[in-house]
Short mmCIF file of C-alpha atoms in Angstrom, two decimals:
data_model
loop_
_atom_site.label_atom_id
_atom_site.label_comp_id
_atom_site.label_asym_id
_atom_site.label_seq_id
_atom_site.Cartn_x
_atom_site.Cartn_y
_atom_site.Cartn_z
CA UNK A 30 -108.20 40.80 42.35
CA UNK A 31 -106.84 42.93 39.22
CA UNK A 32 -102.92 43.73 39.62
CA UNK A 33 -101.95 46.46 37.46
CA UNK A 34 -99.68 45.23 34.36
CA UNK A 35 -98.43 47.90 32.06
CA UNK A 36 -95.72 46.46 29.14
CA UNK A 37 -92.55 47.87 28.94
CA UNK A 38 -89.78 47.54 25.99
CA UNK A 39 -86.78 45.96 27.18
CA UNK A 40 -83.82 47.24 25.59
CA UNK A 41 -81.79 44.45 26.46
CA UNK A 42 -83.72 41.95 24.52
CA UNK A 43 -85.71 44.13 22.14
CA UNK A 44 -88.87 42.50 23.20
CA UNK A 45 -92.00 44.03 24.97
CA UNK A 46 -92.76 42.60 28.26
CA UNK A 47 -95.41 43.13 31.05
CA UNK A 48 -94.46 43.68 34.67
CA UNK A 49 -96.61 42.88 37.23
CA UNK A 50 -97.18 45.94 40.07
CA UNK A 51 -95.25 48.67 37.61
CA UNK A 52 -96.86 51.90 36.55
CA UNK A 53 -95.35 54.02 34.06
CA UNK A 54 -95.37 57.78 34.60
CA UNK A 55 -93.90 60.86 33.07
CA UNK A 56 -90.11 59.91 33.09
CA UNK A 57 -90.17 57.49 35.91
CA UNK A 58 -91.70 54.34 36.83
CA UNK A 59 -93.91 53.18 40.06
CA UNK A 60 -94.52 49.98 41.88
CA UNK A 61 -97.39 49.47 43.92
CA UNK A 62 -98.96 46.34 45.48
CA UNK A 63 -102.45 45.52 46.61
CA UNK A 64 -102.73 44.72 50.35
CA UNK A 65 -106.13 44.27 52.24
CA UNK A 66 -107.98 46.17 49.30
CA UNK A 67 -105.38 49.14 49.93
CA UNK A 68 -102.84 50.26 47.15
CA UNK A 69 -99.28 50.51 48.79
CA UNK A 70 -96.81 52.59 47.12
CA UNK A 71 -93.47 50.93 46.91
CA UNK A 72 -91.73 53.72 45.36
CA UNK A 73 -90.46 55.42 42.37
CA UNK A 74 -87.91 54.02 40.23
CA UNK A 75 -85.29 55.34 36.99
CA UNK A 76 -86.54 51.97 35.27
CA UNK A 77 -88.84 49.81 35.00
CA UNK A 78 -86.71 46.20 35.85
CA UNK A 79 -86.00 48.08 39.47
CA UNK A 80 -89.54 48.95 39.67
CA UNK A 81 -90.93 45.30 39.01
CA UNK A 82 -88.08 43.88 41.56
CA UNK A 83 -89.38 46.09 44.48
CA UNK A 84 -93.07 44.67 43.64
CA UNK A 85 -91.35 40.96 43.83
CA UNK A 86 -89.67 41.75 47.23
CA UNK A 87 -93.43 43.32 48.44
CA UNK A 88 -94.81 40.10 46.99
CA UNK A 89 -93.02 37.61 48.88
CA UNK A 90 -93.18 39.94 52.14
CA UNK A 91 -96.89 39.67 52.05
CA UNK A 92 -97.77 36.81 49.85
CA UNK A 93 -94.74 34.35 50.40
CA UNK A 94 -94.88 31.07 48.16
CA UNK A 95 -98.04 31.81 46.60
CA UNK A 96 -96.40 35.52 45.41
CA UNK A 97 -96.73 36.20 41.36
CA UNK A 98 -93.49 37.24 40.45
CA UNK A 99 -92.05 39.43 37.76
CA UNK A 100 -88.64 37.47 37.99
CA UNK A 101 -88.42 34.05 39.02
CA UNK A 102 -84.93 34.57 40.43
CA UNK A 103 -86.58 37.21 43.00
CA UNK A 104 -87.69 33.87 44.80
CA UNK A 105 -84.16 33.23 45.68
CA UNK A 106 -83.07 36.61 46.48
CA UNK A 107 -85.48 38.18 48.61
CA UNK A 108 -85.21 35.02 51.31
CA UNK A 109 -82.29 36.45 52.62
CA UNK A 110 -83.88 39.71 52.99
CA UNK A 111 -87.05 38.49 55.00
CA UNK A 112 -87.55 37.19 58.59
CA UNK A 113 -84.06 35.92 59.35
CA UNK A 114 -84.83 32.73 61.57
CA UNK A 115 -86.49 31.37 58.28
CA UNK A 116 -82.82 30.42 57.17
CA UNK A 117 -81.58 28.33 60.27
CA UNK A 118 -81.15 24.91 59.03
CA UNK A 119 -80.95 25.96 55.46
CA UNK A 120 -78.55 24.23 53.26
CA UNK A 121 -75.88 26.44 51.31
CA UNK A 122 -73.02 26.63 49.47
CA UNK A 123 -69.96 28.87 50.31
CA UNK A 124 -67.40 30.30 47.63
CA UNK A 125 -63.58 29.79 49.07
CA UNK A 126 -60.66 31.32 48.90
CA UNK A 127 -60.12 28.43 46.40
CA UNK A 128 -62.40 28.93 43.93
CA UNK A 129 -64.27 25.51 45.11
CA UNK A 130 -67.86 26.00 46.65
CA UNK A 131 -68.09 23.54 49.80
CA UNK A 132 -71.62 22.71 51.18
CA UNK A 133 -72.99 23.35 54.31
CA UNK A 134 -75.86 24.58 56.54
CA UNK A 135 -76.90 27.38 58.43
CA UNK A 136 -77.16 26.55 62.32
CA UNK A 137 -78.09 29.44 64.06
CA UNK A 138 -78.80 33.25 63.95
CA UNK A 139 -77.39 36.08 65.98
CA UNK A 140 -79.56 38.82 66.01
CA UNK A 141 -77.16 41.49 67.76
CA UNK A 142 -74.46 41.21 65.61
CA UNK A 143 -77.17 39.84 62.40
CA UNK A 144 -74.69 37.20 61.72
CA UNK A 145 -75.92 33.85 60.70
CA UNK A 146 -73.82 31.09 62.28
CA UNK A 147 -72.44 28.58 59.22
CA UNK A 148 -71.17 24.95 59.46
CA UNK A 149 -69.81 23.35 56.31
CA UNK A 150 -70.06 19.97 56.10
CA UNK A 151 -66.36 19.37 56.81
CA UNK A 152 -67.00 21.23 59.99
CA UNK A 153 -65.42 24.23 59.37
CA UNK A 154 -67.73 27.05 61.10
CA UNK A 155 -67.44 30.78 60.61
CA UNK A 156 -70.03 33.67 60.97
CA UNK A 157 -71.57 35.59 58.13
CA UNK A 158 -74.39 38.38 57.30
CA UNK A 159 -76.31 37.52 54.50
CA UNK A 160 -77.08 38.18 51.88
CA UNK A 161 -73.40 37.34 50.71
CA UNK A 162 -72.06 36.62 47.41
CA UNK A 163 -70.23 33.78 48.39
CA UNK A 164 -72.51 32.32 49.93
CA UNK A 165 -75.90 30.74 48.18
CA UNK A 166 -78.53 29.26 49.84
CA UNK A 167 -79.18 26.26 47.83
CA UNK A 168 -82.20 24.95 49.76
CA UNK A 169 -84.89 26.06 52.59
CA UNK A 170 -84.90 24.95 55.99
CA UNK A 171 -85.46 21.19 55.95
CA UNK A 172 -87.73 20.13 58.98
CA UNK A 173 -86.94 16.93 60.65
CA UNK A 174 -88.66 14.44 58.24
CA UNK A 175 -91.13 11.73 60.34
CA UNK A 176 -89.23 9.07 58.54
CA UNK A 177 -85.42 8.43 58.36
CA UNK A 178 -84.04 6.88 54.94
CA UNK A 179 -80.57 5.60 56.35
CA UNK A 180 -78.01 5.64 53.44
CA UNK A 181 -74.74 3.73 53.08
CA UNK A 182 -72.29 4.42 56.11
CA UNK A 183 -70.04 7.15 55.12
CA UNK A 184 -72.56 8.92 52.40
CA UNK A 185 -72.09 12.36 51.53
CA UNK A 186 -69.20 14.09 50.13
CA UNK A 187 -66.05 13.04 51.40
CA UNK A 188 -64.28 15.64 49.26
CA UNK A 189 -65.09 18.74 51.32
CA UNK A 190 -62.14 17.77 53.71
CA UNK A 191 -60.04 18.81 50.97
CA UNK A 192 -58.77 22.24 50.49
CA UNK A 193 -59.23 24.70 53.10
CA UNK A 194 -58.23 24.20 56.94
CA UNK A 195 -60.96 24.97 59.63
CA UNK A 196 -61.20 28.35 60.52
#
């Protein structure tokens, strides 16, 4: 399956680089993806990087985990824009006003408000929309394992209890 690739001069690094699914036109860039034998136009962009990101987003949407991407970080970024239910049970880190990252997990999603329910490991609970610059998804949903490894009692970061009160 051929994917159109065109070399692009990257002004920031001064290197030529090739983006998947991006083509140069007179004065602009086009992003496109092949889907079931058809070429879908993803739009016109002022620069190659934006077009490449649009391709990555579409590739993840259509091809999921096996998508070939222009930017490795697209994988993390687009998780939040795909199926909202995918995030429930994901582990997250939340940046608080005190400048500390607290870990927790997404416990649910409310379709009406478009908000996620987040519970931190110290039992602080709140809701938020995603993506949010102060919330990082650190791992995909962990489906319950078939066998449990019991750690020592009290294992897990006890530090999360310091620094902020329950909301």
